[in-house]
Coordinates of C-alpha atoms and ligand atoms in Angstrom, one line a residue:
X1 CA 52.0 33.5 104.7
X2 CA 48.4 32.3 106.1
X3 CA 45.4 33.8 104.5
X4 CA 43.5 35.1 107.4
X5 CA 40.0 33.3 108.2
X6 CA 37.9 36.2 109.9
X7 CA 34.5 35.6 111.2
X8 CA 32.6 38.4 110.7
X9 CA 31.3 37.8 106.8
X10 CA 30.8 34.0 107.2
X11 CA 28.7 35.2 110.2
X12 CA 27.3 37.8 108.0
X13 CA 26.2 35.2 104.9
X14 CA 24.6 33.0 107.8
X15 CA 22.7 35.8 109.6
X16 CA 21.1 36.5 106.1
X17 CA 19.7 33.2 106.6
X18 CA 18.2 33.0 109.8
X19 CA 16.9 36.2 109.3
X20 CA 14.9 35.0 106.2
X21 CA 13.8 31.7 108.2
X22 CA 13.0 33.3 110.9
X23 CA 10.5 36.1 108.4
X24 CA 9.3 32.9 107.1
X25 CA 7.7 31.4 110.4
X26 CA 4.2 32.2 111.7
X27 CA 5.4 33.8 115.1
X28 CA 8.9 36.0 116.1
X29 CA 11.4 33.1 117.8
X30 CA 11.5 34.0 121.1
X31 CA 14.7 33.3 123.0
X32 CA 14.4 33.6 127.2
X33 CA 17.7 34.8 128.5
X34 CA 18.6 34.5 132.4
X35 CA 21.1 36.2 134.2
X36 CA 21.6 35.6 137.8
X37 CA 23.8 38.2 139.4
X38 CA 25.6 40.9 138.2
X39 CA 28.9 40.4 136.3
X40 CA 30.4 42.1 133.7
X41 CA 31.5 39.9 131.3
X42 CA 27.8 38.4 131.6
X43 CA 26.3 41.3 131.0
X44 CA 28.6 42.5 127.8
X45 CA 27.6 39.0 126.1
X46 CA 24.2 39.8 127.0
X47 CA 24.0 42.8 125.2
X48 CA 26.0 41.4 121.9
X49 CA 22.8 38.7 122.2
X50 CA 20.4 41.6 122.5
X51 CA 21.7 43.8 119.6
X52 CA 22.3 40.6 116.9
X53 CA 18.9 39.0 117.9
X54 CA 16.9 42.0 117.1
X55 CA 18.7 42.9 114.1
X56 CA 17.6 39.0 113.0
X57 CA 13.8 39.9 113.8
X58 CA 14.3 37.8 116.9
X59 CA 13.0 38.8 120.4
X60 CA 15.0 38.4 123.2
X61 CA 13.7 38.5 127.1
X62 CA 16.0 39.2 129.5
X63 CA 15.3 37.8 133.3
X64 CA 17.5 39.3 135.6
X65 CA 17.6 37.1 139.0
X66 CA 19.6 38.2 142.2
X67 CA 22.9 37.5 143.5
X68 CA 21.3 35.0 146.1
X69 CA 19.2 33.0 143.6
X70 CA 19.1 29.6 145.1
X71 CA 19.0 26.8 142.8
X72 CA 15.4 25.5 143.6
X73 CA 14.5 28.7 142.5
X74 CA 16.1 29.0 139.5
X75 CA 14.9 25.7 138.6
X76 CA 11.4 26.6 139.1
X77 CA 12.1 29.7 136.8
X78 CA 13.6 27.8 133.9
X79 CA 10.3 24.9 134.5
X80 CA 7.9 28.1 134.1
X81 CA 10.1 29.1 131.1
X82 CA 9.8 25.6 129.8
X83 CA 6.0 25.7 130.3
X84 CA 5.6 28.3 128.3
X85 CA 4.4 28.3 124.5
X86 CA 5.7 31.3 123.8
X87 CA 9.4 30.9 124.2
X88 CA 11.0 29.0 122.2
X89 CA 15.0 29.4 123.2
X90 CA 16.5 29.5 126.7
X91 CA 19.7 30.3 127.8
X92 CA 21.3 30.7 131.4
X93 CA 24.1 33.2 131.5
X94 CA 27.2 32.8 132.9
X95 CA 29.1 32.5 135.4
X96 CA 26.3 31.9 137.8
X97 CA 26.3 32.7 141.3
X98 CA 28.9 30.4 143.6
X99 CA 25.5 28.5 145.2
X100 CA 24.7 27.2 142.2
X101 CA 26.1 24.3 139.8
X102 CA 25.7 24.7 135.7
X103 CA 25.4 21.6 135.0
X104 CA 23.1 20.2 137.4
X105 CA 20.8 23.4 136.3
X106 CA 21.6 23.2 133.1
X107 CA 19.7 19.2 132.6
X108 CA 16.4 20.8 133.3
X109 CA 16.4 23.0 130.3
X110 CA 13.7 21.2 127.7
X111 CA 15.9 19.7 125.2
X112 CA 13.6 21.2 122.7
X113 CA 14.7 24.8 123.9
X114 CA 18.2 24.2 124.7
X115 CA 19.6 26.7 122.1
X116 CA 22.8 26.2 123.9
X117 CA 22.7 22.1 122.9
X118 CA 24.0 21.8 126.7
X119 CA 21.3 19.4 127.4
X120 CA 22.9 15.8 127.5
X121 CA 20.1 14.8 125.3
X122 CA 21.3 17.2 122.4
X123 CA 25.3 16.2 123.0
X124 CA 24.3 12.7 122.8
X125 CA 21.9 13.1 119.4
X126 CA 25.9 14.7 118.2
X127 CA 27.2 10.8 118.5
X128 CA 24.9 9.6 116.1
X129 CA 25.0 12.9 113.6
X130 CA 20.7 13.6 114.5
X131 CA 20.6 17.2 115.2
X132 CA 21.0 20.7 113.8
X133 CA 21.3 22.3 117.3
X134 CA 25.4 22.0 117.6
X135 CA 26.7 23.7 120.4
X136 CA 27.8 27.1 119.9
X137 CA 31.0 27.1 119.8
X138 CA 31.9 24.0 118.0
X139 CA 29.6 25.0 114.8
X140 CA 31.2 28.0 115.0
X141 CA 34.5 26.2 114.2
X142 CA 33.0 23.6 112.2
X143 CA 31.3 26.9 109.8
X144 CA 35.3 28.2 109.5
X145 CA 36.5 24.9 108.1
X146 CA 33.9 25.0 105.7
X147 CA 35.2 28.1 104.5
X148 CA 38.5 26.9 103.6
X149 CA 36.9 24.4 101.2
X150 CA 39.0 21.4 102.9
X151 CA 37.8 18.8 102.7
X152 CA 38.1 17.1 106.5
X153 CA 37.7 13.4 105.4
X154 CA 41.0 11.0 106.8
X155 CA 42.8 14.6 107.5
X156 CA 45.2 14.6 110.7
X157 CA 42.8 17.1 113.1
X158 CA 44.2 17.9 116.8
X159 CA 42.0 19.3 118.8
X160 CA 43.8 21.2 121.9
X161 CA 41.5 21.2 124.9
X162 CA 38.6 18.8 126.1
X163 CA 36.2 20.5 127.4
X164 CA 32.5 19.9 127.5
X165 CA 31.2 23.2 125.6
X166 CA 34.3 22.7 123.1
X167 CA 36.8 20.1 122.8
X168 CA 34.6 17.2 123.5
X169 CA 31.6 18.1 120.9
X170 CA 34.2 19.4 118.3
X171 CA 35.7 16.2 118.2
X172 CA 32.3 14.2 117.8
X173 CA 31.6 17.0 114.8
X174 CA 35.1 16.2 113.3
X175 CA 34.5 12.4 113.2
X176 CA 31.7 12.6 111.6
X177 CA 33.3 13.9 108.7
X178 CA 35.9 11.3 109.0
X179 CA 38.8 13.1 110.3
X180 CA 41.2 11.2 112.0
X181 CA 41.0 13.3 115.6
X182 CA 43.5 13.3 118.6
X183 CA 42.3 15.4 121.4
X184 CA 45.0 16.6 123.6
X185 CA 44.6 18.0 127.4
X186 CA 46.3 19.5 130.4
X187 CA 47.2 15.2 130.6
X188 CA 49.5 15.6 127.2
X189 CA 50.7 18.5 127.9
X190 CA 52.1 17.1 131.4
X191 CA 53.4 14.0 129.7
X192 CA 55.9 16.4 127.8
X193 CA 53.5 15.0 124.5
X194 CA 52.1 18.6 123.3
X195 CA 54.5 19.5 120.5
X196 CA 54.6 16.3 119.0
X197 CA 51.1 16.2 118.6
X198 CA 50.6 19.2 117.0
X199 CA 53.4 19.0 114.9
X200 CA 51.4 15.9 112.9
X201 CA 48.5 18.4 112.6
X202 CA 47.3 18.9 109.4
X203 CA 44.2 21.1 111.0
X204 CA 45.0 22.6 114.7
X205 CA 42.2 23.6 116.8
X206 CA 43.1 25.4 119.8
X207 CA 40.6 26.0 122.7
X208 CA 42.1 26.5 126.1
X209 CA 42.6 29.7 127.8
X210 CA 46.4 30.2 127.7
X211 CA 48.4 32.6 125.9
X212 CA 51.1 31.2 123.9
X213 CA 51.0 27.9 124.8
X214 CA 51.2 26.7 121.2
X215 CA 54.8 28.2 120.0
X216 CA 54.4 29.0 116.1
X217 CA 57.4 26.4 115.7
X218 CA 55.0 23.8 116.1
X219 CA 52.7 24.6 113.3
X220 CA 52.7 22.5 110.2
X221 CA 53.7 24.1 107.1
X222 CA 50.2 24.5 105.5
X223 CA 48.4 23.6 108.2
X224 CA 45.2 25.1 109.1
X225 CA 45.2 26.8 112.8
X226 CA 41.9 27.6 114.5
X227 CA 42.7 30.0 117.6
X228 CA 39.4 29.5 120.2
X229 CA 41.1 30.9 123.0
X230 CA 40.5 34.2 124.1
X231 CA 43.2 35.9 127.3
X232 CA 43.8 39.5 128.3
X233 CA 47.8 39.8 127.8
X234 CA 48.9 43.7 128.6
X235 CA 45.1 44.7 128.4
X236 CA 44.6 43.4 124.8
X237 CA 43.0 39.9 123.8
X238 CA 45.5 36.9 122.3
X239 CA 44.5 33.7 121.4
X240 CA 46.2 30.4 122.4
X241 CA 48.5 30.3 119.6
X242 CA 52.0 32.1 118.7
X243 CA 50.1 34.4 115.7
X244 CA 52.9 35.9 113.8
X245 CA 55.4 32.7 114.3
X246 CA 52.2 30.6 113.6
X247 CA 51.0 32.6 110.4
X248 CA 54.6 32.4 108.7
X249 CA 53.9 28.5 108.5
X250 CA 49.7 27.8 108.4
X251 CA 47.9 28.4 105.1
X252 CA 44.8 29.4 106.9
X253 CA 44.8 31.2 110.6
X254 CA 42.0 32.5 112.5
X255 CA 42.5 36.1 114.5
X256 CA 41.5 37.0 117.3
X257 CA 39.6 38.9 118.7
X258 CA 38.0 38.1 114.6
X259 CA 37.9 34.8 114.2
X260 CA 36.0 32.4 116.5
X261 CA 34.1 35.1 118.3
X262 CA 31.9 37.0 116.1
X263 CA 30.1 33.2 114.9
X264 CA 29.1 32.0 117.8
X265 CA 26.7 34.3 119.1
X266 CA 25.3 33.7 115.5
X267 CA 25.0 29.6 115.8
X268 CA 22.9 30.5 118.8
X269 CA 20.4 32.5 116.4
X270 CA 20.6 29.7 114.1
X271 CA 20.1 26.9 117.1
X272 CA 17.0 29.7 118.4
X273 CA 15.3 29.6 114.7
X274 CA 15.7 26.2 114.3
X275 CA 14.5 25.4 117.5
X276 CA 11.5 27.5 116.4
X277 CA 10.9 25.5 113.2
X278 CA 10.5 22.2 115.0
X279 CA 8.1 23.6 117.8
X280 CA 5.7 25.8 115.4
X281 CA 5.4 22.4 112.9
X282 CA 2.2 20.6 112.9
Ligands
NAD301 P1 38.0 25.0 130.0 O1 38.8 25.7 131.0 O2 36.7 24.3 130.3 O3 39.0 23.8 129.4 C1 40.3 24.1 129.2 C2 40.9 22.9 128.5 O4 42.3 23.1 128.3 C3 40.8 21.6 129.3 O5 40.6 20.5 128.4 C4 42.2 21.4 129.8 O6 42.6 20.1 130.0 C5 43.1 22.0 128.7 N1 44.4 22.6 129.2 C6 44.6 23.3 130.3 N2 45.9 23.6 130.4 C7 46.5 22.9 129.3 C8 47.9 22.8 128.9 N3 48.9 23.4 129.5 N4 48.1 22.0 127.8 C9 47.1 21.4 127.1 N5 45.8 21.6 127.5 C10 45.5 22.3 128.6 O7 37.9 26.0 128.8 P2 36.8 26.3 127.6 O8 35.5 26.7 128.3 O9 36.7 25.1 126.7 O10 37.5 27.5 126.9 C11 38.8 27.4 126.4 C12 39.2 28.8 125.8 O11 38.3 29.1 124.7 C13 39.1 29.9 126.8 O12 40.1 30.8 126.5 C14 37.7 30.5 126.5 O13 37.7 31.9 126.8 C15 37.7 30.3 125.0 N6 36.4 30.3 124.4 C16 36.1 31.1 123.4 C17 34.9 31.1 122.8 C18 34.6 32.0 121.6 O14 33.5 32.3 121.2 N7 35.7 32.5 120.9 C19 33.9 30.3 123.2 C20 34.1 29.4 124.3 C21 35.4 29.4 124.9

């Protein structure tokens, strides 16, 4: 039976950090939050940000922008953001209104106040191992690993899912530590190649957005399973993975909700502090 690898007291160790770094620097990191339109989910993440920055000693601005923000005028905003000494994080909720595209937006954050590491300047300092401002989500996973003491170097790591914010990064992050990484995709999965992919898996990371799509059969015995997915299934939230099949087999299994989740909003206050560091040095 898998021990279960929860978030919530890693996050708790690393929170204790940031909040001493952040008692130890001249001015309270400032992190510029902007949320264009209303939505739900945006605005429940936007609150989780609220509540954990201020119990870090953090401030957080919130700048709420209307439905029909163009995006000339919410790149003006995040320039005017940008410009100012003050701030030293910025992050643009999502989703954004239909008019506007992330990624195009997203380049003219100052890589120095990405807090997100969205920018393709930061994703490219990942290739060659230069920065401490990982994306989110990926250090969040990367933090979990740590805590099983394995040691990642020549281990057999599949990484379900390719995405920019997750799969892509998290693989970068994996080969650094010399893990030998196969990234699999909606691609493998339509070439009938999933299962025998993850059945080599030594560490399984799962980060797509369907329930049950990896069938506990699949697992490893031993292996380690990290669950990044998050899906509503009969109104409560299931990861990717087959949990109870899967936890009969792994040695280490992330919940969720509990695993992922409750570190990544906390890799954001660590990206925010650092950030902070860099731009209050001499
Ligand atoms: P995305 O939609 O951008 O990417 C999905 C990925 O899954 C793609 O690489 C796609 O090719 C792959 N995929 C789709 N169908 C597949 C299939 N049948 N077989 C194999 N691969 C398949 O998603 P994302 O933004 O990376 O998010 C993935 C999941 O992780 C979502 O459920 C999201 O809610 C969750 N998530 C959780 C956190 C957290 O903090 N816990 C953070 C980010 C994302």
């Amino acid at each position: 039976m898998a021990r279960l690898l929860e978030g919530k007291p890693i996050a708790e160790k690393i929170k204790e950090e940031v909040r001493r770094q952040a008692q130890s620097l001249k001015n309270k990191p400032i992190l510029a939050s902007i949320q264009a339109g209303e939505n739900a989910g945006a605005a429940a993440y936007v609150k989780s940000q609220q509540k954990i920055a201020f119990d870090l000693g953090l401030d957080y601005q919130l700048h709420k922008l209307g439905q029909d923000t163009t995006e000339s005028v919410l790149i003006e905003f995040i320039k005017k953001l940008n410009a100012d000494k003050s701030i030293n994080g910025i992050i643009i909720q999502m989703p954004l209104p239909g008019q506007i595209d992330y990624k195009k937006i997203s380049q003219f954050i100052l890589p120095e106040k990405d807090v997100e590491a969205i920018h393709p300047a930061n994703i490219g300092k990942i290739i060659f191992g230069e920065t401490k401002m990982l994306p989110c989500t990926p250090a969040a996973v990367m933090e979990l690993l740590k805590e099983t003491g394995v040691d990642l170097y020549g281990k057999e790591v599949v990484v379900v899912g390719h995405s920019e914010i997750v799969g892509k990064p998290l693989a970068l992050l994996l080969l650094d530590k010399f893990a030998t990484v196969t990234v699999c995709h909606i691609g493998t999965s339509k070439a009938g190649k999933l299962e025998e992919h993850v059945k080599k898996a030594e560490i399984l990371i799962v980060a797509v957005g369907k329930a049950g799509l990896i069938k506990g059969e699949w697992v490893k015995e031993g292996a380690i399973v990290i669950d990044v997915g998050i899906n509503r299934v009969e109104g409560k939230i299931v990861g990717d993975v087959e949990f109870e099949a899967a936890e009969k087999r792994a040695s280490w299994i992330t919940p969720v909700p509990g695993g992922v989740g409750p570190l990544t909003v906390t890799m954001l206050m660590r990206n925010l502090v650092e950030a902070a560091k860099l731009q209050q040095e001499p």
